[in-house]
């Protein structure tokens, strides 16, 4: 019937997809890198938000948005854009996992009375990446800039506001707000006292609008939907529902699932986020996922992860009794920040390269299965596990994951799921504004094309391998999962 666009402003680039409003089929796409010079240490921690607008303009070139009726915006999470009372940026946006704010995060935990107090207040314990910790860093390090800050926006809030021509009303959505550290998914409200605790004074915060609400209409008549963070947008683009979990395999790992209510976790292992549909997205992170595989490949003198996978496939489930606790960078789930990894079960017959390779894959996946069990232990239903990240394509991961997770595993084909989720949100807001869609029910788009793997007959073997891992973990770190 019509066409909508979704744009994803990621840390390094802007990607735009133009989709059919009824089916979600991608009709056109655009891409442009951000014009940002990377610092020597990788991504810069400070970015002029104008860079996001410049790459957006470039990605939308060549008439890409012609005929589009509505736009949704997905953007990197944890980016804070401090504005003065005139709406100008006080300083560049603070983005990414900003290590500068580690001390500030610890200060905030103490200032409110500990991890449990934060979990009760907003469903998460401050981490260096979170906006609330960055505000504390700003107040301590750049007090003049902190003092001039009158309005706080995140990346997608700022982009929506710019697209609408910088109106007086500034908006955000539940998904984006839930990651700030000063909005509670459980109560659906801000905690201005926590902003004041971090920044030293009160500021204006954007209005949190509903998942299918429009943020406004551009002077040209283009509808702009609420927008959301990348995690929430990717979940929406994948078409996740109740019973679905996502395991993301980056250097570190994360597990998130769709749940009908906010979870308050005293231990701080669960971060309670909201999604882009009115539901909730509890998240549990592990510090060691693909870095475990890279470490094992280097140790074995292998050039890449494909070679490690090939070698692991020559072993058998259980790796001849070898168990790797993959806590190479310490660990967050369980909370063992100062520990190291452990290799157990060494016998003469197990000391072969293929068994170590297999133990690395099983250790990584069992660590993520522990994170899934933290969710299950709180009543989160997990029937399907979507496996994301380049490592999800490795045969050794696909062979072991279904039986170790005890669930059907879905490996979606690579696609721009965050941009697709943003387009789906735009189609929803457009349909609601035209009276053709229910504000409580998003448009039913085609699900992600994917490979589906069943645990099948391997389930019992997988659970035995898992039990072997749990036994070693309990012997080495007794009671690590007791809150």
Coordinates of C-alpha atoms in Angstrom, one line a residue:
X1 CA 0.0 0.0 0.0
X2 CA 2.8 2.4 0.8
X3 CA 6.5 2.7 1.7
X4 CA 8.3 3.6 4.9
X5 CA 12.0 4.1 5.8
X6 CA 14.0 3.0 8.7
X7 CA 17.4 4.5 9.5
X8 CA 19.9 3.1 11.8
X9 CA 22.6 5.5 13.1
X10 CA 25.2 3.0 14.4
X11 CA 28.5 4.0 16.0
X12 CA 30.4 4.1 12.7
X13 CA 27.7 4.5 9.9
X14 CA 24.2 5.2 8.9
X15 CA 22.1 2.6 7.1
X16 CA 18.7 3.3 5.6
X17 CA 16.2 0.7 4.4
X18 CA 13.0 1.5 2.5
X19 CA 10.3 -1.1 3.0
X20 CA 6.8 -2.0 1.8
X21 CA 4.4 -1.1 4.7
X22 CA 2.4 -4.3 4.4
X23 CA 5.0 -7.0 4.0
X24 CA 8.3 -5.4 5.2
X25 CA 10.0 -6.3 2.0
X26 CA 13.2 -4.2 1.6
X27 CA 12.8 -2.2 -1.6
X28 CA 15.9 0.1 -1.5
X29 CA 18.8 0.8 0.8
X30 CA 21.5 3.4 1.4
X31 CA 24.7 3.5 3.5
X32 CA 27.3 6.1 4.5
X33 CA 30.1 6.0 7.1
X34 CA 30.1 8.8 9.7
X35 CA 32.7 11.5 8.8
X36 CA 34.5 10.9 12.1
X37 CA 38.2 10.3 12.4
X38 CA 38.7 7.3 14.7
X39 CA 41.0 7.9 17.6
X40 CA 44.1 5.7 17.7
X41 CA 42.6 3.6 20.4
X42 CA 39.6 2.7 18.3
X43 CA 36.3 4.6 18.4
X44 CA 36.4 8.1 19.8
X45 CA 34.5 8.7 23.0
X46 CA 33.4 12.2 21.9
X47 CA 31.5 12.8 18.7
X48 CA 30.0 16.0 17.2
X49 CA 26.4 14.8 16.6
X50 CA 26.4 16.8 13.3
X51 CA 28.5 13.9 11.9
X52 CA 25.3 11.7 12.3
X53 CA 23.3 14.2 10.3
X54 CA 25.9 14.5 7.6
X55 CA 26.1 10.7 7.1
X56 CA 22.3 10.5 7.2
X57 CA 22.1 13.0 4.3
X58 CA 24.7 11.1 2.3
X59 CA 23.0 7.7 2.9
X60 CA 19.6 9.2 1.8
X61 CA 21.1 10.6 -1.4
X62 CA 20.0 9.8 -4.9
X63 CA 16.3 10.1 -4.2
X64 CA 16.3 7.1 -1.8
X65 CA 13.4 8.5 0.3
X66 CA 11.2 9.5 -2.7
X67 CA 7.6 8.5 -2.0
X68 CA 8.3 7.6 1.7
X69 CA 5.4 8.4 4.0
X70 CA 7.0 7.8 7.4
X71 CA 10.5 7.4 8.9
X72 CA 11.6 5.5 12.0
X73 CA 15.0 6.1 13.7
X74 CA 17.2 3.6 15.5
X75 CA 20.5 4.8 16.9
X76 CA 23.4 3.7 19.0
X77 CA 22.6 3.3 22.7
X78 CA 24.3 5.1 25.6
X79 CA 25.2 8.2 23.6
X80 CA 24.4 11.4 25.6
X81 CA 23.8 14.7 23.9
X82 CA 23.9 17.6 26.5
X83 CA 22.2 20.7 25.2
X84 CA 22.0 24.2 26.7
X85 CA 18.8 26.2 27.2
X86 CA 19.0 27.4 23.5
X87 CA 19.2 23.8 22.2
X88 CA 22.8 24.0 21.2
X89 CA 25.3 21.2 22.1
X90 CA 27.2 22.1 25.3
X91 CA 30.0 19.7 24.2
X92 CA 30.4 16.8 21.8
X93 CA 28.1 13.8 22.5
X94 CA 29.6 11.2 24.8
X95 CA 29.3 7.8 23.1
X96 CA 30.1 4.1 23.4
X97 CA 31.5 2.1 26.3
X98 CA 33.3 5.2 27.7
X99 CA 35.9 3.8 30.1
X100 CA 36.5 7.3 31.5
X101 CA 33.3 6.9 33.4
X102 CA 34.3 3.7 35.3
X103 CA 35.1 5.6 38.5
X104 CA 32.0 7.7 38.1
X105 CA 29.8 4.6 37.9
X106 CA 31.4 3.1 41.1
X107 CA 30.8 6.5 42.8
X108 CA 27.2 6.5 41.9
X109 CA 26.6 2.9 43.1
X110 CA 28.0 4.0 46.5
X111 CA 26.1 7.3 46.5
X112 CA 22.7 5.6 46.3
X113 CA 23.6 2.9 48.8
X114 CA 24.8 0.0 46.7
X115 CA 23.8 -2.3 43.8
X116 CA 20.5 -3.4 45.3
X117 CA 19.3 0.3 45.7
X118 CA 20.0 0.9 42.0
X119 CA 18.3 -2.4 40.9
X120 CA 15.2 -1.3 42.9
X121 CA 15.3 2.2 41.6
X122 CA 15.7 1.7 37.8
X123 CA 16.3 -2.0 37.2
X124 CA 20.0 -1.7 36.5
X125 CA 23.3 -1.0 38.3
X126 CA 25.4 1.8 36.8
X127 CA 28.0 0.8 34.2
X128 CA 30.6 3.1 32.6
X129 CA 28.7 3.1 29.3
X130 CA 25.4 4.3 30.7
X131 CA 24.3 7.9 30.4
X132 CA 23.9 8.3 34.2
X133 CA 27.6 7.5 34.7
X134 CA 28.7 9.8 31.9
X135 CA 26.8 12.6 33.6
X136 CA 28.6 12.0 36.9
X137 CA 31.9 12.1 34.9
X138 CA 30.9 15.3 33.3
X139 CA 30.0 17.0 36.6
X140 CA 33.4 15.9 38.1
X141 CA 35.6 16.6 35.1
X142 CA 33.9 19.4 33.1
X143 CA 31.9 21.2 35.8
X144 CA 31.3 24.3 33.6
X145 CA 29.8 22.2 30.7
X146 CA 27.8 20.3 33.3
X147 CA 26.4 23.6 34.7
X148 CA 25.4 24.8 31.2
X149 CA 23.5 21.5 30.5
X150 CA 19.8 22.2 30.5
X151 CA 18.4 19.4 28.3
X152 CA 19.5 15.7 27.9
X153 CA 18.9 13.7 24.8
X154 CA 20.1 10.4 23.5
X155 CA 21.2 9.8 19.9
X156 CA 17.8 8.8 18.5
X157 CA 16.0 11.5 20.4
X158 CA 18.4 14.1 19.0
X159 CA 18.0 12.8 15.4
X160 CA 14.2 12.7 15.6
X161 CA 14.3 16.3 17.0
X162 CA 16.5 17.4 14.1
X163 CA 14.3 15.7 11.5
X164 CA 11.3 17.5 12.9
X165 CA 13.0 20.9 12.6
X166 CA 14.0 21.2 16.3
X167 CA 10.4 21.7 17.8
X168 CA 9.8 22.8 21.4
X169 CA 8.6 19.3 22.3
X170 CA 11.3 16.7 22.6
X171 CA 10.5 13.0 22.8
X172 CA 12.0 9.6 23.4
X173 CA 10.6 6.1 23.7
X174 CA 10.5 3.4 26.5
X175 CA 13.3 1.4 24.9
X176 CA 15.8 4.3 24.8
X177 CA 14.8 5.7 28.2
X178 CA 15.3 2.3 29.9
X179 CA 19.0 2.3 29.1
X180 CA 19.8 5.7 30.7
X181 CA 20.0 4.7 34.3
X182 CA 17.5 7.4 35.3
X183 CA 14.2 5.9 34.0
X184 CA 12.5 2.8 35.4
X185 CA 11.0 0.2 33.1
X186 CA 9.0 -1.1 36.2
X187 CA 7.3 2.2 37.0
X188 CA 7.4 3.8 33.5
X189 CA 8.8 7.0 35.0
X190 CA 11.9 9.1 35.3
X191 CA 14.0 9.4 38.4
X192 CA 15.0 13.1 38.2
X193 CA 16.7 12.7 41.6
X194 CA 19.2 10.3 40.0
X195 CA 20.0 12.9 37.3
X196 CA 20.6 15.4 40.0
X197 CA 22.7 12.9 42.0
X198 CA 24.9 12.4 38.8
X199 CA 24.9 15.9 37.3
X200 CA 24.4 18.1 40.3
X201 CA 21.2 19.8 39.1
X202 CA 17.8 19.2 37.4
X203 CA 17.5 19.3 33.6
X204 CA 14.7 18.9 31.0
X205 CA 14.2 15.3 29.9
X206 CA 12.4 14.2 26.8
X207 CA 8.7 13.1 27.0
X208 CA 8.4 9.3 26.8
X209 CA 5.8 8.5 24.1
X210 CA 4.2 5.1 23.3
X211 CA 5.6 2.5 20.9
X212 CA 3.1 3.3 18.1
X213 CA 2.9 7.0 18.7
X214 CA 4.3 9.5 16.2
X215 CA 6.9 12.0 17.5
X216 CA 5.5 14.5 14.9
X217 CA 5.4 15.4 11.3
X218 CA 8.0 17.3 9.3
X219 CA 7.1 20.5 7.5
X220 CA 6.9 18.4 4.3
X221 CA 4.3 16.1 5.9
X222 CA 6.5 13.2 6.6
X223 CA 5.5 11.2 9.7
X224 CA 8.4 10.5 12.2
X225 CA 7.8 7.6 14.7
X226 CA 9.0 7.5 18.3
X227 CA 12.4 6.0 17.4
X228 CA 14.3 3.6 19.8
X229 CA 17.8 2.2 20.7
X230 CA 19.6 -0.2 18.4
X231 CA 19.0 -3.3 20.6
X232 CA 15.3 -2.7 20.8
X233 CA 15.1 -1.9 17.1
X234 CA 17.0 -5.1 16.1
X235 CA 14.7 -7.2 18.3
X236 CA 11.7 -5.6 16.6
X237 CA 13.2 -6.1 13.2
X238 CA 13.8 -9.8 13.9
X239 CA 10.2 -10.2 15.0
X240 CA 10.9 -11.5 18.5
X241 CA 8.0 -12.4 20.7
X242 CA 7.3 -14.2 24.0
X243 CA 9.4 -17.3 24.3
X244 CA 12.2 -15.9 22.2
X245 CA 15.7 -15.1 23.4
X246 CA 18.7 -13.6 21.6
X247 CA 22.3 -14.7 22.2
X248 CA 24.7 -12.2 20.7
X249 CA 28.2 -13.4 20.1
X250 CA 30.6 -10.5 20.2
X251 CA 34.0 -10.3 22.0
X252 CA 31.7 -10.3 25.0
X253 CA 28.3 -12.0 25.0
X254 CA 24.8 -10.9 25.8
X255 CA 21.5 -12.7 26.3
X256 CA 18.2 -10.9 26.1
X257 CA 14.6 -12.2 26.0
X258 CA 11.1 -10.8 25.6
X259 CA 9.1 -10.8 28.9
X260 CA 5.8 -9.3 29.8
X261 CA 7.1 -7.5 32.9
X262 CA 10.1 -5.7 34.2
X263 CA 12.5 -7.8 36.3
X264 CA 14.1 -6.3 39.4
X265 CA 17.3 -8.3 40.1
X266 CA 19.0 -7.5 43.4
X267 CA 22.3 -9.1 42.2
X268 CA 22.5 -6.7 39.3
X269 CA 23.1 -9.5 36.8
X270 CA 19.9 -8.7 34.9
X271 CA 19.5 -5.2 33.3
X272 CA 15.8 -4.5 33.0
X273 CA 15.2 -2.8 29.6
X274 CA 12.0 -2.0 27.9
X275 CA 11.4 -3.0 24.2
X276 CA 9.9 -1.2 21.3
X277 CA 6.4 -2.8 21.6
X278 CA 5.3 -2.2 25.2
X279 CA 6.9 -5.4 26.5
X280 CA 10.2 -5.8 28.3
X281 CA 13.7 -7.0 27.4
X282 CA 15.7 -8.3 30.3
X283 CA 19.4 -8.5 29.4
X284 CA 22.3 -10.5 30.9
X285 CA 25.8 -10.0 29.7
X286 CA 28.9 -12.1 29.9
X287 CA 32.4 -10.6 29.4
X288 CA 33.8 -13.6 27.5
X289 CA 32.3 -14.9 24.2
X290 CA 34.3 -14.7 21.0
X291 CA 37.4 -13.5 22.8
X292 CA 37.5 -17.1 24.3
X293 CA 37.6 -18.5 20.8
X294 CA 40.2 -16.0 19.6
X295 CA 42.4 -16.8 22.6
X296 CA 42.2 -20.5 21.9
X297 CA 43.0 -20.0 18.2
X298 CA 46.1 -18.0 19.1
X299 CA 47.2 -20.6 21.7
X300 CA 46.9 -23.4 19.1
X301 CA 48.6 -21.3 16.4
X302 CA 45.6 -21.2 14.2
X303 CA 45.0 -18.3 11.7
X304 CA 41.3 -17.8 12.2
X305 CA 38.1 -19.0 13.9
X306 CA 37.1 -21.1 10.9
X307 CA 40.2 -23.2 11.4
X308 CA 39.4 -23.5 15.2
X309 CA 35.9 -24.7 14.3
X310 CA 37.2 -27.3 11.9
X311 CA 39.6 -28.6 14.5
X312 CA 36.9 -28.7 17.2
X313 CA 34.7 -30.8 14.9
X314 CA 37.4 -33.5 15.0
X315 CA 36.7 -33.9 18.8
X316 CA 33.5 -35.2 20.4
X317 CA 30.9 -33.6 22.8
X318 CA 32.5 -33.2 26.2
X319 CA 36.0 -32.7 24.7
X320 CA 37.3 -35.9 26.3
X321 CA 36.7 -34.5 29.7
X322 CA 38.3 -31.1 29.1
X323 CA 36.3 -28.2 30.6
X324 CA 37.2 -24.5 30.0
X325 CA 35.7 -21.9 32.4
X326 CA 36.1 -19.0 29.9
X327 CA 36.5 -16.2 32.5
X328 CA 39.5 -14.6 30.6
X329 CA 38.6 -11.0 31.4
X330 CA 37.1 -11.7 34.8
X331 CA 33.4 -12.3 34.5
X332 CA 30.1 -10.4 35.1
X333 CA 27.8 -13.4 35.0
X334 CA 28.6 -14.9 37.5
X335 CA 30.0 -11.8 39.2
X336 CA 33.7 -12.7 39.4
X337 CA 35.4 -9.5 38.3
X338 CA 39.0 -10.4 39.4
X339 CA 39.1 -14.1 38.4
X340 CA 40.8 -15.8 35.5
X341 CA 39.9 -18.7 33.2
X342 CA 40.3 -22.3 34.2
X343 CA 41.2 -25.4 32.2
X344 CA 40.2 -28.6 34.0
X345 CA 40.1 -32.3 33.3
X346 CA 43.6 -32.6 31.8
X347 CA 44.5 -36.2 31.2
X348 CA 47.1 -37.7 28.9
X349 CA 44.4 -38.7 26.4
X350 CA 42.6 -35.3 26.5
X351 CA 45.8 -33.3 25.8
X352 CA 45.2 -32.9 22.1
X353 CA 44.6 -29.7 20.0
X354 CA 41.1 -30.8 18.8
X355 CA 39.9 -31.3 22.4
X356 CA 41.1 -27.9 23.5
X357 CA 39.4 -26.4 20.5
X358 CA 36.2 -28.2 21.4
X359 CA 36.5 -27.1 25.0
X360 CA 36.8 -23.5 24.0
X361 CA 33.5 -23.6 22.0
X362 CA 31.7 -25.6 24.8
X363 CA 33.1 -23.2 27.5
X364 CA 31.9 -20.1 25.6
X365 CA 28.4 -21.6 25.0
X366 CA 28.1 -23.0 28.5
X367 CA 28.9 -19.5 29.9
X368 CA 26.1 -18.1 27.7
X369 CA 23.8 -21.0 28.8
X370 CA 24.5 -19.9 32.4
X371 CA 23.2 -16.4 31.4
X372 CA 20.1 -18.0 29.9
X373 CA 19.5 -19.9 33.1
X374 CA 19.7 -16.6 35.1
X375 CA 16.7 -15.5 33.0
X376 CA 14.9 -18.9 33.2
X377 CA 15.4 -18.8 37.0
X378 CA 13.4 -15.5 37.1
X379 CA 10.4 -17.0 35.1
X380 CA 11.5 -16.0 31.6
X381 CA 10.3 -18.5 29.1
X382 CA 12.9 -19.5 26.5
X383 CA 11.6 -21.7 23.6
X384 CA 13.7 -20.4 20.8
X385 CA 17.2 -18.9 20.9
X386 CA 18.2 -16.5 18.0
X387 CA 22.0 -16.6 17.6
X388 CA 23.6 -13.4 16.3
X389 CA 27.1 -12.4 15.3
X390 CA 29.6 -13.7 12.7
X391 CA 30.6 -16.6 15.0
X392 CA 27.0 -18.0 14.8
X393 CA 27.9 -19.2 11.3
X394 CA 30.7 -21.5 12.6
X395 CA 29.9 -25.2 12.3
X396 CA 31.3 -25.9 15.8
X397 CA 28.9 -23.3 17.3
X398 CA 25.9 -24.7 15.4
X399 CA 26.7 -28.3 16.3
X400 CA 26.8 -27.6 20.0
X401 CA 24.5 -24.7 20.7
X402 CA 21.0 -26.4 20.5
X403 CA 21.9 -29.2 22.9
X404 CA 23.8 -26.9 25.4
X405 CA 21.0 -24.3 25.4
X406 CA 18.3 -26.9 25.6
X407 CA 16.2 -25.1 22.9
X408 CA 15.6 -24.6 19.2
X409 CA 18.3 -22.4 17.8
X410 CA 17.6 -19.9 15.0
X411 CA 20.5 -18.4 13.0
X412 CA 19.0 -15.5 11.0
X413 CA 20.6 -14.5 7.7
X414 CA 22.7 -11.4 8.0
X415 CA 20.5 -8.3 7.4
X416 CA 20.1 -4.7 8.7
X417 CA 17.7 -5.7 11.5
X418 CA 18.0 -2.5 13.4
X419 CA 17.1 -0.4 10.3
X420 CA 14.3 -2.9 9.5
X421 CA 12.9 -2.6 13.0
X422 CA 12.9 1.2 12.7
X423 CA 11.0 0.9 9.4
X424 CA 8.5 -1.4 11.0
X425 CA 8.0 1.1 13.8
X426 CA 7.4 3.8 11.2
X427 CA 4.8 1.6 9.4
X428 CA 3.0 1.0 12.8
X429 CA 2.9 4.7 13.6
X430 CA 1.7 5.5 10.1
X431 CA -1.0 2.8 10.2
X432 CA -2.3 4.1 13.6
X433 CA -2.4 7.7 12.3
X434 CA -4.4 6.5 9.3
X435 CA -6.7 4.3 11.5
X436 CA -5.7 1.1 9.7
X437 CA -3.6 -0.4 12.6
X438 CA -4.3 -1.1 16.3
X439 CA -2.0 1.0 18.5
X440 CA -1.4 -2.2 20.6
X441 CA -0.6 -4.5 17.7
X442 CA 2.4 -3.9 15.4
X443 CA 2.2 -4.7 11.6
X444 CA 2.8 -8.4 10.9
X445 CA 5.9 -8.4 8.7
X446 CA 7.7 -11.4 7.3
X447 CA 10.0 -12.9 9.9
X448 CA 13.8 -13.1 9.3
X449 CA 15.0 -15.7 6.8
X450 CA 16.9 -18.1 9.0
X451 CA 18.4 -21.6 9.5
X452 CA 16.6 -23.5 12.3
X453 CA 18.6 -26.1 14.4
X454 CA 16.9 -28.5 16.8
X455 CA 18.6 -30.2 19.8
X456 CA 17.0 -33.5 18.8
X457 CA 18.8 -36.7 19.9
X458 CA 21.8 -34.7 21.0
X459 CA 19.9 -33.1 23.9
X460 CA 20.9 -35.7 26.6
X461 CA 24.5 -35.5 25.5
X462 CA 24.5 -31.7 25.6
X463 CA 22.9 -31.6 29.0
X464 CA 25.6 -34.0 30.3
X465 CA 28.3 -31.7 28.9
X466 CA 26.6 -28.7 30.5
X467 CA 26.5 -30.6 33.9
X468 CA 30.2 -31.3 33.6
X469 CA 30.8 -27.5 33.1
X470 CA 28.5 -26.6 36.1
X471 CA 30.4 -29.1 38.3
X472 CA 33.8 -27.6 37.5
X473 CA 32.4 -24.1 38.0
X474 CA 30.9 -25.0 41.4
X475 CA 34.2 -26.6 42.5
X476 CA 36.3 -23.7 41.4
X477 CA 33.9 -20.8 42.3
X478 CA 31.5 -22.2 45.0
X479 CA 28.2 -20.4 45.2
X480 CA 29.1 -17.9 42.4
X481 CA 25.5 -17.8 41.3
X482 CA 24.0 -17.3 44.8
X483 CA 22.8 -13.7 45.0

